[in-house]
Tab-separated table of C-alpha atoms and ligand atoms in Angstrom:
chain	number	residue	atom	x	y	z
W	1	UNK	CA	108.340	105.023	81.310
W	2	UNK	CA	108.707	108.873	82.483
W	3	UNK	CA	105.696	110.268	81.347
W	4	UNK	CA	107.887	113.472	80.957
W	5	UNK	CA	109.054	112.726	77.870
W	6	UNK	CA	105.681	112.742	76.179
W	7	UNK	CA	103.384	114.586	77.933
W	8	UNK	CA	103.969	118.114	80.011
W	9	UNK	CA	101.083	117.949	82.608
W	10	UNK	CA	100.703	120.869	84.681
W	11	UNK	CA	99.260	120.609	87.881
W	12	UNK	CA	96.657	123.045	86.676
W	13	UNK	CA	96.323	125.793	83.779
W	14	UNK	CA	93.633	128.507	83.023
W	15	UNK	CA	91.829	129.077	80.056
W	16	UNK	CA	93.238	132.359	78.385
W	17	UNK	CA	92.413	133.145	74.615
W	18	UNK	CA	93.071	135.387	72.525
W	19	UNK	CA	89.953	137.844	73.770
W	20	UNK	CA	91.138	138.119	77.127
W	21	UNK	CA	94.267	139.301	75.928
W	22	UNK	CA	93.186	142.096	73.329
W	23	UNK	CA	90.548	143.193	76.363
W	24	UNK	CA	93.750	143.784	78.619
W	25	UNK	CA	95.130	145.647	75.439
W	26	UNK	CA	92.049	147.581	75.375
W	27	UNK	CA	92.229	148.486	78.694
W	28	UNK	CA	95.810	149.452	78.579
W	29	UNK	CA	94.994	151.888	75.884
W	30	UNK	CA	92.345	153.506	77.559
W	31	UNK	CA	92.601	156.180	80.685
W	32	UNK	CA	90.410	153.966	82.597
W	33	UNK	CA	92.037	152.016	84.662
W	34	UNK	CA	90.899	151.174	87.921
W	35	UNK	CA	86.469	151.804	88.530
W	36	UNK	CA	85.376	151.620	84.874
W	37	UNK	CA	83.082	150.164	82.522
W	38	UNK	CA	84.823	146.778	83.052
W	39	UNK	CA	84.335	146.342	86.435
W	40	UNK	CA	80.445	146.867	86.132
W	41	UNK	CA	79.959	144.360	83.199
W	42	UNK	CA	82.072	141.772	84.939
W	43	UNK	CA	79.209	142.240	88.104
W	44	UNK	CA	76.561	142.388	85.821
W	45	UNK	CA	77.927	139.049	83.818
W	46	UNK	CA	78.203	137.663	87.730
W	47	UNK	CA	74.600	139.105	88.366
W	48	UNK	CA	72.874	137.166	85.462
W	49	UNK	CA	74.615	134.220	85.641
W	50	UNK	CA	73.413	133.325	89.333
W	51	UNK	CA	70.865	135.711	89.359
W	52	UNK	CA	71.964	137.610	92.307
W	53	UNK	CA	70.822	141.289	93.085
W	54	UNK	CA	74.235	142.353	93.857
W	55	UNK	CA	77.928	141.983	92.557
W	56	UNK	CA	80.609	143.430	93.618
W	57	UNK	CA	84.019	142.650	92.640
W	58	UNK	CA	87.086	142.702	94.696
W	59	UNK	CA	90.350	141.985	94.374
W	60	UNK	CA	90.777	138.635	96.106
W	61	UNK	CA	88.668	135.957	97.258
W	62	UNK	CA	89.646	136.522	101.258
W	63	UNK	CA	88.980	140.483	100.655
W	64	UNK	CA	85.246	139.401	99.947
W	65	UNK	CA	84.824	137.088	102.635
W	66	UNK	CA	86.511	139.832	104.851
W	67	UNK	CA	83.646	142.553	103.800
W	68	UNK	CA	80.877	139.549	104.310
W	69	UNK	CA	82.432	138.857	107.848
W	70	UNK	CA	82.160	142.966	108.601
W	71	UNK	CA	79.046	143.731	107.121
W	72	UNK	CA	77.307	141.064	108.941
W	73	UNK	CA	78.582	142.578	112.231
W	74	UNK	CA	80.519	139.537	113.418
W	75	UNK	CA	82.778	141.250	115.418
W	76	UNK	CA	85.553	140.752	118.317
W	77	UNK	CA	84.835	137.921	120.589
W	78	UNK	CA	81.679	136.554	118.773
W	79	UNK	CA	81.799	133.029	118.202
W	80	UNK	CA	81.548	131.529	114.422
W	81	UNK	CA	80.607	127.621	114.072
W	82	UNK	CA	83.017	126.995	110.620
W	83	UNK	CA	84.873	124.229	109.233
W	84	UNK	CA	88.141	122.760	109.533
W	85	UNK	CA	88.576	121.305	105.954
W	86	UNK	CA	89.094	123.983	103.729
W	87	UNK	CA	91.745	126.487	102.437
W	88	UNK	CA	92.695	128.628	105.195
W	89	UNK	CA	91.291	132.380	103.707
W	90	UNK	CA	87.971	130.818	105.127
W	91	UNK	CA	88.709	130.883	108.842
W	92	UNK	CA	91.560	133.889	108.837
W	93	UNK	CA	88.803	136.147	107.637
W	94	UNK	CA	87.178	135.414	111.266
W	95	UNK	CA	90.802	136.012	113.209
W	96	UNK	CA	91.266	138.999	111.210
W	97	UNK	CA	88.272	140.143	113.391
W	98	UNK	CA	89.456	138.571	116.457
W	99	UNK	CA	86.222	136.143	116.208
W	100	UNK	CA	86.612	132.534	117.938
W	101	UNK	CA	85.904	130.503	115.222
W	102	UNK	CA	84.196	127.351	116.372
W	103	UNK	CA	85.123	124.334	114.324
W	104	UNK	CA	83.219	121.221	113.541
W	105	UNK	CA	83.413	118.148	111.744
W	106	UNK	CA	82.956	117.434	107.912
W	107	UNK	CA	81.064	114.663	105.959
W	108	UNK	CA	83.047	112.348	104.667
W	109	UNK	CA	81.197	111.922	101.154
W	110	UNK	CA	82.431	115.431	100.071
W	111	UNK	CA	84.479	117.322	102.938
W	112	UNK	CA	81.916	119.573	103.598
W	113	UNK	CA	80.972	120.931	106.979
W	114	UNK	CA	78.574	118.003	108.441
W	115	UNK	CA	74.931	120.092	109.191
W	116	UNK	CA	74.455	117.380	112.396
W	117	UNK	CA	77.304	118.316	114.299
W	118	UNK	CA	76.459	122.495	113.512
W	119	UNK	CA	73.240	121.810	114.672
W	120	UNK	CA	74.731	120.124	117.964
W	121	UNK	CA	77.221	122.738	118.289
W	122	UNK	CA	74.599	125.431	118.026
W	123	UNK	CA	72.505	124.147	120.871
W	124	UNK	CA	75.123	123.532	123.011
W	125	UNK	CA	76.773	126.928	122.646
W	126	UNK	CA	73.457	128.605	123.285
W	127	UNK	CA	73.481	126.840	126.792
W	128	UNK	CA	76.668	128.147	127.565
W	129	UNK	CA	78.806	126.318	130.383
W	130	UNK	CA	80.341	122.788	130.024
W	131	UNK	CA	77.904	122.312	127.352
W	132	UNK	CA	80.036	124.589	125.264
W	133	UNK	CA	82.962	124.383	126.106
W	134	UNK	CA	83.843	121.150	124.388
W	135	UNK	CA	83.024	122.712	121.037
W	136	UNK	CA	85.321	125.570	121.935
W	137	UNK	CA	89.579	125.310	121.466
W	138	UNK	CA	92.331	124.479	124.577
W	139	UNK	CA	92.944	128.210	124.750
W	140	UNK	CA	93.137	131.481	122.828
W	141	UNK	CA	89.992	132.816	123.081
W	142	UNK	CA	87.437	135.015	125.024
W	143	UNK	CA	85.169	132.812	127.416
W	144	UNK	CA	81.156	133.554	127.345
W	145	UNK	CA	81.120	135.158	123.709
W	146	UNK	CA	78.040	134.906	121.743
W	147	UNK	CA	77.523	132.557	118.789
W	148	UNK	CA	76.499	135.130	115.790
W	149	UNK	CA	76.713	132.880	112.452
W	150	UNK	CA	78.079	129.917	110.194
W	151	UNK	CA	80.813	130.036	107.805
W	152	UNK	CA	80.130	127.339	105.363
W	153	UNK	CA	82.760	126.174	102.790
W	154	UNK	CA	81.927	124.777	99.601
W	155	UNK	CA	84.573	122.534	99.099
W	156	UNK	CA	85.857	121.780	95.664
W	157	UNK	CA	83.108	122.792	93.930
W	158	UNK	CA	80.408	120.962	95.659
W	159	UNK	CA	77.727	123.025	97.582
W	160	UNK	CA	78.002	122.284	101.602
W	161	UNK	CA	74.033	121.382	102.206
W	162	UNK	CA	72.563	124.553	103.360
W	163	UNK	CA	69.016	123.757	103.437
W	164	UNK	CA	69.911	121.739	106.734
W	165	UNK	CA	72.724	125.017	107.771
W	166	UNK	CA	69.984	127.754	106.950
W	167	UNK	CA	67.600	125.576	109.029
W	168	UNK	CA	69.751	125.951	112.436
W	169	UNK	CA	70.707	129.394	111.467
W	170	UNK	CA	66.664	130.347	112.090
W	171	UNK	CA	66.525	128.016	115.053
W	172	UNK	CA	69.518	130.543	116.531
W	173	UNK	CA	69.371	133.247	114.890
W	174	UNK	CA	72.301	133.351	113.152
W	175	UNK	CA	73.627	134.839	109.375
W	176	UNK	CA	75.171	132.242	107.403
W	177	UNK	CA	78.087	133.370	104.508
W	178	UNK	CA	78.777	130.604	102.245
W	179	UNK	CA	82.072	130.398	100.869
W	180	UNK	CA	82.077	129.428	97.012
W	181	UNK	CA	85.515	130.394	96.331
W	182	UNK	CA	86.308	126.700	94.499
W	183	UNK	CA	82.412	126.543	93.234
W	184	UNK	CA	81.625	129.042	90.906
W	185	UNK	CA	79.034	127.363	88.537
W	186	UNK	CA	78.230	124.735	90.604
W	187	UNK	CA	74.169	124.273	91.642
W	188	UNK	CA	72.375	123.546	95.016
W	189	UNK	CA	69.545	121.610	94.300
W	190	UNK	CA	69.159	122.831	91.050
W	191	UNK	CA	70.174	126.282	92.765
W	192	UNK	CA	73.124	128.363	91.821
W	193	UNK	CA	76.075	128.322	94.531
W	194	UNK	CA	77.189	131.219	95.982
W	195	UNK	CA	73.185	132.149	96.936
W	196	UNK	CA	72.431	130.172	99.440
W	197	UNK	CA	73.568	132.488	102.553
W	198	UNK	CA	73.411	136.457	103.064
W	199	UNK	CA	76.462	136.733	101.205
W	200	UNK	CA	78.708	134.492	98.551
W	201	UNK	CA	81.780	135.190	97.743
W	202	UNK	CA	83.613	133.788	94.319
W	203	UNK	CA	87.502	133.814	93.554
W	204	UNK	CA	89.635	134.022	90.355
W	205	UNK	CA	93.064	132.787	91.384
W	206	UNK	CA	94.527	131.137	88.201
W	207	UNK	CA	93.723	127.851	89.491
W	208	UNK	CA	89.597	128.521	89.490
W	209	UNK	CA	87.191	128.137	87.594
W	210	UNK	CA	87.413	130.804	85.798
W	211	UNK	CA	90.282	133.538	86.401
W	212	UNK	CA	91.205	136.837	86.513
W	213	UNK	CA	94.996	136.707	88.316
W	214	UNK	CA	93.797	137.349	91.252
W	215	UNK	CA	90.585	138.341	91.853
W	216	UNK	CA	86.659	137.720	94.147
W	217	UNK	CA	83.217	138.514	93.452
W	218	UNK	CA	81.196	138.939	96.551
W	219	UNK	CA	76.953	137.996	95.685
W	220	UNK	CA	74.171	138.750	97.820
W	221	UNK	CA	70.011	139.776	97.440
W	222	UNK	CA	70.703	141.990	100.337
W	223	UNK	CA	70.569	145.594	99.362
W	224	UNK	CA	72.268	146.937	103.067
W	225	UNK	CA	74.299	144.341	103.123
W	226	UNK	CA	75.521	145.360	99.840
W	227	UNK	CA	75.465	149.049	100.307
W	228	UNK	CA	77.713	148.417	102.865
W	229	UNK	CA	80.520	146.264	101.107
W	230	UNK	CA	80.289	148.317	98.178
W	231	UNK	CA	81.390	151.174	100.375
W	232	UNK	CA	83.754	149.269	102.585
W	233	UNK	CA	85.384	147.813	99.176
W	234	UNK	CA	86.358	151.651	98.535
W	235	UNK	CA	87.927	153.137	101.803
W	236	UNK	CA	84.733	153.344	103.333
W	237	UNK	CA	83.046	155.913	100.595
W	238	UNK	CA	79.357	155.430	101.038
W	239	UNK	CA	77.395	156.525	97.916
W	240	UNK	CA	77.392	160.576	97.630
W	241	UNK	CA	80.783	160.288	99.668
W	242	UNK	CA	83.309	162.885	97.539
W	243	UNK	CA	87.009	161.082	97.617
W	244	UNK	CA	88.298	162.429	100.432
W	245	UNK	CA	85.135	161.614	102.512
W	246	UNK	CA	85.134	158.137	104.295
W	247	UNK	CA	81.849	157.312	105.923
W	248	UNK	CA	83.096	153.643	106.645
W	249	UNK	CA	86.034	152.418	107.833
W	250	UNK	CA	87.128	150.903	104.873
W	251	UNK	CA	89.682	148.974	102.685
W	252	UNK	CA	90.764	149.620	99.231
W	253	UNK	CA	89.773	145.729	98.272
W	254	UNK	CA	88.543	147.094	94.260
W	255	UNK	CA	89.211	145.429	91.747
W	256	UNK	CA	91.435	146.952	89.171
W	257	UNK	CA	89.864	146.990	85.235
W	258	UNK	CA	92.765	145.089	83.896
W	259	UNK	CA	91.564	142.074	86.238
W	260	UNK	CA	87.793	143.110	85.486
W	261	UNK	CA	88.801	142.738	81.892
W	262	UNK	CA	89.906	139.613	81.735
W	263	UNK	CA	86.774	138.324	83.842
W	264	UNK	CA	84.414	139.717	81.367
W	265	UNK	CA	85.943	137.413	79.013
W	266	UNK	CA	85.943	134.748	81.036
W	267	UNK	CA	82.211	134.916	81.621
W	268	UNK	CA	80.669	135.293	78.278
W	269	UNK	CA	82.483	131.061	78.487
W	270	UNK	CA	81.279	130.204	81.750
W	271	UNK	CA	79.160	127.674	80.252
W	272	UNK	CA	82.050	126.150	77.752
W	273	UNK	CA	84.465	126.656	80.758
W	274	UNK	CA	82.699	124.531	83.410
W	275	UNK	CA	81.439	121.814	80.540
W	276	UNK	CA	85.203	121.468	79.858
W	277	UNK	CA	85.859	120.520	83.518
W	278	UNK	CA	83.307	118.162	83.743
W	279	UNK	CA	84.526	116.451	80.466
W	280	UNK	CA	87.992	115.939	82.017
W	281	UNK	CA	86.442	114.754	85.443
W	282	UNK	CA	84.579	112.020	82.917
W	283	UNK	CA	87.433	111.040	81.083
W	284	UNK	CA	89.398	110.550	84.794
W	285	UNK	CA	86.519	108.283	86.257
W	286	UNK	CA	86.641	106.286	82.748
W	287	UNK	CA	90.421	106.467	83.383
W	288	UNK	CA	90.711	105.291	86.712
W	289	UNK	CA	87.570	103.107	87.664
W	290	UNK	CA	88.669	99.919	88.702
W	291	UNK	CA	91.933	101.224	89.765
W	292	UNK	CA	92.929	99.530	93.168
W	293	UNK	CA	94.224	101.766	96.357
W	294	UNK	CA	92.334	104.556	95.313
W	295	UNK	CA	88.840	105.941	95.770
W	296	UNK	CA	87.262	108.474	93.183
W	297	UNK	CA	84.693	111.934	94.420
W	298	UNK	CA	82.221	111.135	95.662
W	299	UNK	CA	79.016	113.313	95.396
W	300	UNK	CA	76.268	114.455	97.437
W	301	UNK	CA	72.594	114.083	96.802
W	302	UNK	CA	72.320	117.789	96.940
W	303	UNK	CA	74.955	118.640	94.428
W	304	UNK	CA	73.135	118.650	90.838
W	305	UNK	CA	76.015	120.038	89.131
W	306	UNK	CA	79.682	119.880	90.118
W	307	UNK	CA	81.559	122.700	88.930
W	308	UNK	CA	84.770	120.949	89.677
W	309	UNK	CA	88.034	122.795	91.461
W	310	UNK	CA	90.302	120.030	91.941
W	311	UNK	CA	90.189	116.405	91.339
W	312	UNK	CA	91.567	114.712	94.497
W	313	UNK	CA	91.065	110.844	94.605
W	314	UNK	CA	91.692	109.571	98.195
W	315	UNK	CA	94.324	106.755	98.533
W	316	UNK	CA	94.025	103.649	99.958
W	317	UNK	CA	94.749	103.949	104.443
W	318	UNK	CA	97.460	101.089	104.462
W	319	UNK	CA	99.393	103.356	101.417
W	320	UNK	CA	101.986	105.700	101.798
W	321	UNK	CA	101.347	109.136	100.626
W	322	UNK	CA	104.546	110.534	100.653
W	323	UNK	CA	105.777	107.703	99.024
W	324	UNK	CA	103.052	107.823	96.169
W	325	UNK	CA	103.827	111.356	96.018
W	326	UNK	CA	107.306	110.475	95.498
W	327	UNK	CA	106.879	107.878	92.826
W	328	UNK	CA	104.508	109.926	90.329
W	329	UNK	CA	107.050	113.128	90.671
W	330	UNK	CA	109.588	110.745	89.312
W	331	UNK	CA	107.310	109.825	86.809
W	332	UNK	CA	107.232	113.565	85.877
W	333	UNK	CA	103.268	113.491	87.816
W	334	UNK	CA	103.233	116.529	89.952
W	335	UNK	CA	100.134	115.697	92.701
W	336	UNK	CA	99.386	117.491	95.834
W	337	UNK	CA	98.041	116.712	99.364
W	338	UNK	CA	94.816	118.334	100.006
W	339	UNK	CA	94.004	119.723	102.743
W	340	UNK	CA	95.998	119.148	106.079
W	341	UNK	CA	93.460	120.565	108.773
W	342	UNK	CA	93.426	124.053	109.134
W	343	UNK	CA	93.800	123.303	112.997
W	344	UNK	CA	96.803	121.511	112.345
W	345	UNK	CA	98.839	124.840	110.606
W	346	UNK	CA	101.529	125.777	113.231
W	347	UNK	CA	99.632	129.702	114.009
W	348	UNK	CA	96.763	128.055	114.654
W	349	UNK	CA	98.367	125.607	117.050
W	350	UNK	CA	99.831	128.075	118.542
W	351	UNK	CA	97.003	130.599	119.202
W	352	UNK	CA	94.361	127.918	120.131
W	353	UNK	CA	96.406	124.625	121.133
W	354	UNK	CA	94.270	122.320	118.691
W	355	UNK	CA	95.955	118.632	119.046
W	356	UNK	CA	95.981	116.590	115.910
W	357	UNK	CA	93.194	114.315	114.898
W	358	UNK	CA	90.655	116.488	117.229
W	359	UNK	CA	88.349	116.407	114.118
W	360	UNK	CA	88.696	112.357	112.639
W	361	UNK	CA	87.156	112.982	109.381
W	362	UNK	CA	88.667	115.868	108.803
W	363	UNK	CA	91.823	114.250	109.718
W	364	UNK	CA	91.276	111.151	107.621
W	365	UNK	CA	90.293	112.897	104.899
W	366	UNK	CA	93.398	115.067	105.067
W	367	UNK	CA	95.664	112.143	105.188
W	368	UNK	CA	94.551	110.187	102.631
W	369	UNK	CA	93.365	113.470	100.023
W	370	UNK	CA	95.367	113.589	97.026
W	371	UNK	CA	94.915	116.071	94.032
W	372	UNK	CA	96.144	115.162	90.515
W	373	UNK	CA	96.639	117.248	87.769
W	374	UNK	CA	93.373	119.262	86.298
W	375	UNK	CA	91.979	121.669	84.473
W	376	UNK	CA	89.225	122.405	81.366
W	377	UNK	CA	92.218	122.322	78.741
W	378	UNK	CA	93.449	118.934	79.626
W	379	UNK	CA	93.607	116.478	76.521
W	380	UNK	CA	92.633	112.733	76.936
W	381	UNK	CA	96.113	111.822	76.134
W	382	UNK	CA	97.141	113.308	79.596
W	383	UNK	CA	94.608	112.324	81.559
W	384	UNK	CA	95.528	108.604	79.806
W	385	UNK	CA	98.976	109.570	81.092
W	386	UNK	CA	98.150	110.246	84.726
W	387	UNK	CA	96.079	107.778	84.527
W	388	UNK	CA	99.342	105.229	83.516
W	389	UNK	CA	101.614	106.484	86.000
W	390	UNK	CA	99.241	106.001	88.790
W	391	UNK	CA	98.490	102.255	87.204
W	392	UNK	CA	102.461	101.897	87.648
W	393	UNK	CA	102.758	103.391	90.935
W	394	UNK	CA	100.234	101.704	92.803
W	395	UNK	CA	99.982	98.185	90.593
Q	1	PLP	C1	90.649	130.133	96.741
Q	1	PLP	C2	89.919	130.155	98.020
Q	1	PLP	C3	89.684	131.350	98.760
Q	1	PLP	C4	90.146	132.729	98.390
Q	1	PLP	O1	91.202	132.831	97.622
Q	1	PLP	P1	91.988	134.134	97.168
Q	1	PLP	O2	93.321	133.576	96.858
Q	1	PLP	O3	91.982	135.118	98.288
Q	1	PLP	O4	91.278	134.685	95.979
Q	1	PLP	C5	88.920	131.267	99.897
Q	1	PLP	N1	88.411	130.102	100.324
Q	1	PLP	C6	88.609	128.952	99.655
Q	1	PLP	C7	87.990	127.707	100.197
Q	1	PLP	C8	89.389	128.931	98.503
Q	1	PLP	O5	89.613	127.775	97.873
């Protein structure tokens, strides 16, 4: 059967209504359009929902991580323990600042950065020598630098355990920024995400959990810290700057109030938005339990609410990916492979010389990792449809 015929599944699809549209209207009619009123209820919605002291919003995901890199003074040569299973925004932040970034392993439960092997890493690197050097990549970086933080990644929408990561950040003294751009919503031990480090950062590509086009939200309980960002977010304008005064170097990372807008919307149905997500991750573990050659997500003690990016089911090691792949495209199933190392992408191979399979899980994980089609406005009848195809592909 080609599944086309009945069912049109996108691979994903936001939530727009008919509110987000008449607030872009609004907007359009209005002289304000860039710094205005909906830029500071979009933080504020941010602000109350994790209960942060500070949101700022920018206008990508990468831009945030970018100001949390430079306001924590991570700078050239410094080394950054991070992970290699993630999208790769997370670790080009660090290049951007010409920081080594010092990759480790990931658990294999969830694909989040493993807390043992920091906590290894982190000793080792503080005695220096041959000690650290086998944490550190073939080539392409500056010998003897100083290990100043941990980039965590919480990967698809499961918090990375940071009781264990703030634990070794003490021990070193090292700032932690937690990247929580697929996790918005999701809770830490009953704790919001995006809290757990000096600064979160949140992002509203279309494909999140909630969206603004494009879009980030940087969080932190750090009033410097955010002083800082908010000022490096604007060319470097520090408050009582005029606008042709830079005290900063800056960026222009704002975000515009069309975007803001749209995320203002989006918030006031966080709740409905993320509850949707978890219904369709129900209906696909009804859907697919039992199903042979593939494994569902798995979750993590620490995770007491999944705020669900992706769904990615891992397949079976003695099946052929590309040839599942294949099969369920035919079948009018678009699916995608996620994610191939970010040591593996040919500029990092080239700058550092990272050989394949250096990090196994990661590796396995990457090999195996296979996202099907999701989102909050998903009917059962195509999840019941995915569900079929991947019943006559791998049956
Ligand atoms: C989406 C994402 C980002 C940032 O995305 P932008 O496209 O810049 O908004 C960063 N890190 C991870 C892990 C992501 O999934």
């Amino acid at each position: 059967m080609d599944f086309r015929m009945k069912f049109d599944v996108p691979m994903s699809s936001p939530d727009i209504g008919d509110a987000e549209r008449e607030a872009v209207r609004e907007v359009m009619l209005s002289n304000a359009l860039s710094m205005g009123p909906y830029q500071q209820r979009f933080e504020q919605a941010v602000r109350e929902f994790c209960g942060a002291k500070h949101a700022l919003a920018v206008n990508s995901g990468t831009a945030g991580l970018h100001l949390g890199v430079r306001a924590n003074g991570w700078t050239d040569g410094d080394y950054v323990i991070t992970t290699p299973f993630s999208f790769v925004a997370s670790t080009n932040v660090l290049l951007y600042e010409r920081i080594t970034p010092v990759f480790v392993d990931v658990d294999p439960a969830t694909g989040n950065i493993d807390p043992a092997l920091v906590a290894e890493a982190a000793a080792d690197l503080n005695a220096s020598g041959a000690r650290a050097e086998k944490w550190l990549p073939a080539r392409g970086f500056r010998a003897g630098g100083r290990l100043k933080g941990i980039l965590a990644v919480d990967v698809f929408g499961q918090p990375a355990d940071y009781d264990a990561l703030n634990g070794t950040a003490r021990d070193y003294g090292l700032t932690v920024i937690e990247d929580s751009c697929e996790a918005l919503g999701a809770m830490y031990k009953g704790r919001p995400a995006g809290l757990e480090a000096s600064v979160g950062v949140f992002a509203f590509y279309p494909n999140k959990q909630i969206t603004t086009g494009e879009g980030g939200m940087i969080v932190t309980d750090d009033d410097e810290l955010a002083l800082k960002m908010s000022a490096m977010r604007n060319q470097g304008r520090a408050r009582g700057d005029t606008w042709l005064e830079h005290t900063y170097l800056g960026f222009n990372y704002r975000m515009s109030e069309l975007n803001a807008a749209v995320g203002t919307v989006q918030m006031s149905r966080i709740g409905t938005l993320i509850a949707n997500r978890q219904r369709v991750a129900d209906w696909y573990s009804e859907e697919l339990a039992g199903l042979d050659g593939i494994s569902l997500p798995g979750r993590a003690a620490t995770t007491t609410r999944d705020s669900w990016f992706v769904f990615v089911i891992r397949l079976a090691p003695e099946l052929d990916r590309t040839d599942v792949i294949r099969k369920l495209n035919a079948l009018g199933i678009p699916v995608r492979p996620y994610f191939a190392p970010i040591t593996d992408q040919p500029y990092m191979r080239a700058m550092f010389g990272y050989e394949s399979d250096r990090f196994p899980v990661c590796a396995d994980l990457g090999r195996r990792g296979l996202a099907i089609p999701f989102s909050g406005v998903m009917t059962r009848d195509q999840v019941a449809a995915v569900g079929a195809a991947l019943r006559q592909v791998l049956g």
